[in-house]
Short mmCIF file of C-alpha atoms in Angstrom, two decimals:
data_model
loop_
_atom_site.label_atom_id
_atom_site.label_comp_id
_atom_site.label_asym_id
_atom_site.label_seq_id
_atom_site.Cartn_x
_atom_site.Cartn_y
_atom_site.Cartn_z
CA UNK V 1 89.88 120.36 94.98
CA UNK V 2 92.39 120.53 98.38
CA UNK V 3 90.91 118.30 100.87
CA UNK V 4 91.02 120.12 104.43
CA UNK V 5 92.12 118.33 107.50
CA UNK V 6 88.46 117.66 108.43
CA UNK V 7 87.40 115.65 105.61
CA UNK V 8 89.22 112.74 105.94
CA UNK V 9 89.88 110.53 109.62
CA UNK V 10 93.27 110.06 110.30
CA UNK V 11 94.03 106.48 109.38
CA UNK V 12 93.06 107.05 106.33
CA UNK V 13 94.52 109.86 105.61
CA UNK V 14 97.69 107.91 106.83
CA UNK V 15 97.05 105.37 104.10
CA UNK V 16 97.17 108.48 101.23
CA UNK V 17 100.20 109.77 102.97
CA UNK V 18 101.93 106.33 102.75
CA UNK V 19 100.94 105.99 98.72
CA UNK V 20 102.27 109.72 98.10
CA UNK V 21 105.29 109.19 99.90
CA UNK V 22 106.28 105.75 97.30
CA UNK V 23 105.13 108.07 94.26
CA UNK V 24 107.20 110.81 95.64
CA UNK V 25 110.39 108.41 96.21
CA UNK V 26 110.01 107.39 92.47
CA UNK V 27 109.52 110.90 91.47
CA UNK V 28 112.80 111.83 93.15
CA UNK V 29 114.60 108.70 91.09
CA UNK V 30 112.91 110.42 87.94
CA UNK V 31 114.33 113.62 88.88
CA UNK V 32 118.06 112.16 89.79
CA UNK V 33 117.93 110.21 86.14
CA UNK V 34 116.12 112.78 83.78
CA UNK V 35 117.24 115.83 85.24
CA UNK V 36 120.10 118.07 83.21
CA UNK V 37 120.93 121.47 84.15
CA UNK V 38 118.74 123.15 81.55
CA UNK V 39 115.68 121.51 83.05
CA UNK V 40 116.36 123.04 86.63
CA UNK V 41 114.79 126.71 85.31
CA UNK V 42 111.93 125.53 83.22
CA UNK V 43 110.90 123.04 86.28
CA UNK V 44 111.01 125.74 89.15
CA UNK V 45 109.56 128.09 86.55
CA UNK V 46 106.41 125.79 85.94
CA UNK V 47 106.38 124.98 89.65
CA UNK V 48 106.23 129.15 90.37
CA UNK V 49 103.40 129.31 87.53
CA UNK V 50 101.32 126.34 88.89
CA UNK V 51 101.11 127.78 92.28
CA UNK V 52 100.11 131.01 90.63
CA UNK V 53 97.15 129.78 89.02
CA UNK V 54 96.06 127.22 91.71
CA UNK V 55 95.84 130.43 93.54
CA UNK V 56 93.44 132.04 91.15
CA UNK V 57 89.90 130.82 91.65
CA UNK V 58 87.88 131.14 88.32
CA UNK V 59 84.17 131.65 88.48
CA UNK V 60 82.41 128.77 86.84
CA UNK V 61 78.81 129.25 87.65
CA UNK V 62 76.54 127.29 89.68
CA UNK V 63 77.67 129.29 92.99
CA UNK V 64 81.32 127.74 92.34
CA UNK V 65 84.76 128.55 91.80
CA UNK V 66 87.74 126.42 90.28
CA UNK V 67 91.44 126.96 89.94
CA UNK V 68 93.58 124.86 88.15
CA UNK V 69 95.90 121.63 88.83
CA UNK V 70 98.41 121.81 86.40
CA UNK V 71 99.35 118.30 86.72
CA UNK V 72 98.99 117.41 83.05
CA UNK V 73 101.12 120.48 82.21
CA UNK V 74 103.52 119.37 84.14
CA UNK V 75 103.71 115.83 82.91
CA UNK V 76 103.56 116.94 79.03
CA UNK V 77 106.18 119.37 78.91
CA UNK V 78 108.78 117.37 81.08
CA UNK V 79 107.56 114.29 79.53
CA UNK V 80 107.14 112.37 82.37
CA UNK V 81 103.83 111.64 85.16
CA UNK V 82 106.77 112.07 87.59
CA UNK V 83 107.39 115.03 87.20
CA UNK V 84 103.86 116.01 87.93
CA UNK V 85 103.87 114.20 91.03
CA UNK V 86 107.41 115.95 91.81
CA UNK V 87 106.16 119.63 91.19
CA UNK V 88 102.82 119.25 92.32
CA UNK V 89 104.13 117.79 95.80
CA UNK V 90 106.45 120.91 96.61
CA UNK V 91 103.41 123.02 95.41
CA UNK V 92 100.77 121.42 97.82
CA UNK V 93 103.41 121.48 100.78
CA UNK V 94 103.78 125.00 100.40
CA UNK V 95 100.28 125.84 99.83
CA UNK V 96 99.28 123.62 103.19
CA UNK V 97 101.90 124.87 105.57
CA UNK V 98 102.08 128.28 104.65
CA UNK V 99 98.62 128.97 103.26
CA UNK V 100 96.37 126.76 104.53
CA UNK V 101 95.44 125.83 101.38
CA UNK V 102 94.42 121.92 101.49
CA UNK V 103 95.18 120.15 105.02
CA UNK V 104 98.40 118.38 106.58
CA UNK V 105 96.92 115.39 107.71
CA UNK V 106 95.11 115.26 103.99
CA UNK V 107 98.11 116.19 102.01
CA UNK V 108 98.93 112.75 101.23
CA UNK V 109 95.38 112.32 99.54
CA UNK V 110 95.82 115.82 97.64
CA UNK V 111 99.33 114.69 96.42
CA UNK V 112 97.62 111.19 95.43
CA UNK V 113 94.52 113.06 93.42
CA UNK V 114 96.47 116.16 91.97
CA UNK V 115 99.65 115.03 91.56
CA UNK V 116 99.84 111.16 90.57
CA UNK V 117 96.64 110.43 89.40
CA UNK V 118 96.58 114.16 87.71
CA UNK V 119 100.08 113.42 86.26
CA UNK V 120 99.53 110.13 85.19
CA UNK V 121 96.19 110.66 83.37
CA UNK V 122 97.55 113.92 82.08
CA UNK V 123 100.67 112.12 80.40
CA UNK V 124 99.39 108.93 79.30
CA UNK V 125 96.09 110.24 78.07
CA UNK V 126 98.31 113.03 75.72
CA UNK V 127 100.10 109.80 74.55
CA UNK V 128 97.17 108.40 73.66
CA UNK V 129 95.19 111.06 72.05
CA UNK V 130 98.13 112.59 70.01
CA UNK V 131 99.00 109.59 68.22
CA UNK V 132 95.28 109.56 67.44
CA UNK V 133 94.60 113.09 66.64
CA UNK V 134 98.35 114.48 65.63
CA UNK V 135 97.73 117.71 66.98
CA UNK V 136 99.68 119.09 70.49
CA UNK V 137 97.60 121.32 71.45
CA UNK V 138 94.23 119.57 71.02
CA UNK V 139 95.71 116.66 72.37
CA UNK V 140 96.90 118.57 75.47
CA UNK V 141 93.83 120.26 76.28
CA UNK V 142 91.97 116.74 76.03
CA UNK V 143 94.48 115.43 78.09
CA UNK V 144 94.50 118.38 80.89
CA UNK V 145 90.39 117.99 81.12
CA UNK V 146 90.91 114.54 81.89
CA UNK V 147 93.59 115.32 84.39
CA UNK V 148 91.15 117.74 86.19
CA UNK V 149 88.19 115.55 85.94
CA UNK V 150 89.55 112.17 87.12
CA UNK V 151 91.12 113.09 90.44
CA UNK V 152 87.97 115.05 91.09
CA UNK V 153 85.98 111.48 90.98
CA UNK V 154 88.95 110.19 92.72
CA UNK V 155 88.44 112.78 95.27
CA UNK V 156 84.70 112.05 95.74
CA UNK V 157 85.47 108.24 96.08
CA UNK V 158 87.91 108.88 99.02
CA UNK V 159 85.21 111.50 100.37
CA UNK V 160 82.40 108.80 99.91
CA UNK V 161 85.17 106.01 101.75
CA UNK V 162 85.93 108.82 104.44
CA UNK V 163 82.23 109.14 105.17
CA UNK V 164 82.26 112.68 104.27
CA UNK V 165 80.37 112.81 101.30
CA UNK V 166 77.52 109.82 100.07
CA UNK V 167 79.18 108.48 96.85
CA UNK V 168 76.68 109.24 94.20
CA UNK V 169 75.60 112.76 95.17
CA UNK V 170 79.42 113.60 95.66
CA UNK V 171 80.60 112.17 92.34
CA UNK V 172 77.82 114.22 90.64
CA UNK V 173 78.69 117.29 92.33
CA UNK V 174 82.40 116.77 91.96
CA UNK V 175 82.17 115.56 88.26
CA UNK V 176 79.92 118.59 87.27
CA UNK V 177 81.90 121.40 88.75
CA UNK V 178 85.35 119.46 87.79
CA UNK V 179 84.04 118.90 84.20
CA UNK V 180 83.69 123.12 83.90
CA UNK V 181 86.74 123.65 85.22
CA UNK V 182 88.48 121.31 83.30
CA UNK V 183 87.98 123.07 80.13
CA UNK V 184 89.76 126.37 81.62
CA UNK V 185 92.49 123.65 82.35
CA UNK V 186 92.66 122.50 79.08
CA UNK V 187 92.72 125.79 77.40
CA UNK V 188 95.20 127.66 79.84
CA UNK V 189 97.75 124.04 79.43
CA UNK V 190 97.53 124.13 75.52
CA UNK V 191 98.22 128.25 75.53
CA UNK V 192 100.96 127.35 78.38
CA UNK V 193 102.65 125.04 76.20
CA UNK V 194 102.16 126.53 73.16
CA UNK V 195 104.21 129.71 75.05
CA UNK V 196 106.81 127.50 76.05
CA UNK V 197 107.14 126.28 72.65
CA UNK V 198 108.05 129.73 71.37
CA UNK V 199 110.20 130.40 74.10
CA UNK V 200 112.47 127.25 74.73
CA UNK V 201 111.38 124.21 72.56
CA UNK V 202 114.65 122.63 73.06
CA UNK V 203 113.15 122.38 76.82
CA UNK V 204 109.82 120.50 75.85
CA UNK V 205 109.58 116.61 75.66
CA UNK V 206 110.19 115.42 72.23
CA UNK V 207 107.07 113.17 72.11
CA UNK V 208 104.58 116.20 72.04
CA UNK V 209 105.76 116.88 68.57
CA UNK V 210 106.72 120.64 69.50
CA UNK V 211 109.80 120.62 66.79
CA UNK V 212 112.91 122.19 67.96
CA UNK V 213 115.04 124.61 65.94
CA UNK R 1 115.34 131.67 71.82
CA UNK R 2 115.15 132.51 75.50
CA UNK R 3 118.10 131.80 77.58
CA UNK R 4 117.63 130.21 81.26
CA UNK R 5 117.78 133.62 83.07
CA UNK R 6 115.39 135.13 81.04
CA UNK R 7 113.11 131.62 80.83
CA UNK R 8 113.13 132.27 84.71
CA UNK R 9 112.50 135.83 84.89
CA UNK R 10 109.56 135.94 82.36
CA UNK R 11 108.12 133.01 83.54
CA UNK R 12 108.27 134.78 87.45
CA UNK R 13 106.71 138.04 86.18
CA UNK R 14 103.95 136.17 84.31
CA UNK R 15 103.52 134.23 87.72
CA UNK R 16 103.31 137.68 89.43
CA UNK R 17 100.71 139.20 87.27
CA UNK R 18 98.61 136.17 87.18
CA UNK R 19 98.95 136.04 91.23
CA UNK R 20 98.20 139.57 91.10
CA UNK R 21 95.22 139.69 88.58
CA UNK R 22 93.72 136.74 90.99
CA UNK R 23 93.87 138.93 94.01
CA UNK R 24 91.63 141.28 92.59
CA UNK R 25 89.72 139.12 90.05
CA UNK R 26 89.21 135.66 92.03
CA UNK R 27 85.92 134.63 92.46
CA UNK R 28 84.55 134.43 96.31
CA UNK R 29 82.68 131.25 95.41
CA UNK R 30 83.67 127.95 97.11
CA UNK R 31 85.74 125.96 95.29
CA UNK R 32 84.92 122.64 93.23
CA UNK R 33 85.29 120.21 96.60
CA UNK R 34 83.71 123.14 99.14
CA UNK R 35 80.78 123.39 97.03
CA UNK R 36 80.04 119.92 96.52
CA UNK R 37 80.43 119.51 100.16
CA UNK R 38 77.52 122.46 100.41
CA UNK R 39 75.75 120.13 98.25
CA UNK R 40 76.24 116.99 99.98
CA UNK R 41 74.87 118.74 103.39
CA UNK R 42 71.85 119.99 102.04
CA UNK R 43 73.13 123.90 102.25
CA UNK R 44 73.22 124.46 98.38
CA UNK R 45 71.37 123.00 95.25
CA UNK R 46 73.30 121.46 92.67
CA UNK R 47 73.22 124.01 90.34
CA UNK R 48 72.10 126.78 92.34
CA UNK R 49 74.09 129.51 94.57
CA UNK R 50 76.20 129.22 97.09
CA UNK R 51 74.97 130.44 100.07
CA UNK R 52 76.51 133.47 101.72
CA UNK R 53 77.28 131.67 104.73
CA UNK R 54 77.59 128.53 104.02
CA UNK R 55 80.06 126.02 106.18
CA UNK R 56 81.50 123.18 103.96
CA UNK R 57 83.28 122.03 107.07
CA UNK R 58 80.14 121.01 108.63
CA UNK R 59 80.48 117.74 106.83
CA UNK R 60 84.22 116.87 108.06
CA UNK R 61 84.85 113.92 110.45
CA UNK R 62 88.45 114.55 111.16
CA UNK R 63 89.49 116.83 114.15
CA UNK R 64 93.05 117.81 113.45
CA UNK R 65 93.80 121.52 113.17
CA UNK R 66 96.65 123.72 111.81
CA UNK R 67 96.83 127.11 111.69
CA UNK R 68 98.96 128.35 108.49
CA UNK R 69 100.93 131.56 108.71
CA UNK R 70 99.26 133.29 105.82
CA UNK R 71 95.57 131.18 105.77
CA UNK R 72 93.68 131.97 102.30
CA UNK R 73 96.68 133.83 100.24
CA UNK R 74 96.20 136.92 102.78
CA UNK R 75 97.86 138.83 105.61
CA UNK R 76 94.61 139.02 107.37
CA UNK R 77 91.81 141.55 106.91
CA UNK R 78 93.28 144.97 107.43
CA UNK R 79 96.07 144.03 105.23
CA UNK R 80 93.13 143.84 102.57
CA UNK R 81 94.58 143.26 98.78
CA UNK R 82 97.76 144.70 99.61
CA UNK R 83 98.59 141.85 101.67
CA UNK R 84 96.98 139.28 99.06
CA UNK R 85 99.54 140.93 96.74
CA UNK R 86 102.40 140.42 99.44
CA UNK R 87 101.05 136.89 100.10
CA UNK R 88 101.08 135.66 96.91
CA UNK R 89 104.52 136.85 95.36
CA UNK R 90 106.23 135.33 98.67
CA UNK R 91 104.43 132.20 97.54
CA UNK R 92 105.80 132.59 94.23
CA UNK R 93 109.32 133.32 95.20
CA UNK R 94 109.29 130.57 97.60
CA UNK R 95 108.18 127.94 95.40
CA UNK R 96 110.71 128.86 92.80
CA UNK R 97 113.41 128.63 95.32
CA UNK R 98 112.28 125.64 96.93
CA UNK R 99 112.23 123.29 93.39
CA UNK R 100 115.18 124.75 92.32
CA UNK R 101 116.56 124.03 95.81
CA UNK R 102 115.31 120.56 95.76
CA UNK R 103 116.76 120.17 92.23
CA UNK R 104 120.06 121.03 92.59
CA UNK R 105 120.48 118.99 96.15
CA UNK R 106 119.02 115.88 93.93
CA UNK R 107 121.94 117.02 91.30
CA UNK R 108 124.30 117.28 93.90
CA UNK R 109 123.60 114.25 95.63
CA UNK R 110 123.85 112.49 92.17
CA UNK R 111 127.12 113.94 91.71
CA UNK R 112 128.70 113.03 94.54
CA UNK R 113 127.52 109.28 94.58
CA UNK R 114 128.66 108.64 91.29
#
């Protein structure tokens, strides 16, 4: 889902950058108020893991591959959509500048889609779903699917505004491919939360229902 | 329960393992966005295979070009999968250090203000 430079004209790319910077500012504010010494290793390790997962393009049939985004994972584990904004922004900066994955001018749009939209959709859908089905891992999986699918649709809309994709075929293609990628995203998100709950339940946000022992 | 150092060590080892598996196992097919670009530019059917020589960027309208030091998570063709592994490990370590550095910087700035 990393938008390359060529896909968005500069004036529009600038607007997405401005939105991204506003959310990054809020994410830094979140880090300043919520951070404690113990959470720093967890956030850093989550970021390193998300970087690794994003480099792994999994085949999803139909001549297409996809990798995980990790926005829902970061937001659920750390209990804030701003955690996703913070982590995904830094991961996207490293990917863009060092590995040419995602453009520089379009980085704002990528931060908006994967960090902001992915983080907020992942976090709030998890909060809503867990109230209904009371199962941490299933709720996280569904939230992660949504946090992959909805940003893909947002990306298709941005592509349509940019004049790069026609709207409906863009929505259909992006939606279809990411609906499948999202299934893998859901499974991996649930598994990672399970592993973290085994290793360090004390570091996981209490709203997840993971019991601290 | 794992202590913080063990959490970092285990986390980094798992991340590197995922990265190394990715170098060998990752699909060469275009990703969801590139694949969509091939569909809307008529180079690919929605559910069909991707063309070997498809160029997703033909739909592009922008003009900015940036050349990264390690494009596509590799050190170039001649370095092959070894280059890929080195690139991914560098990426994982940089990510860990940048995020930790940023978090400690934020924490430090908080400490000096209040």
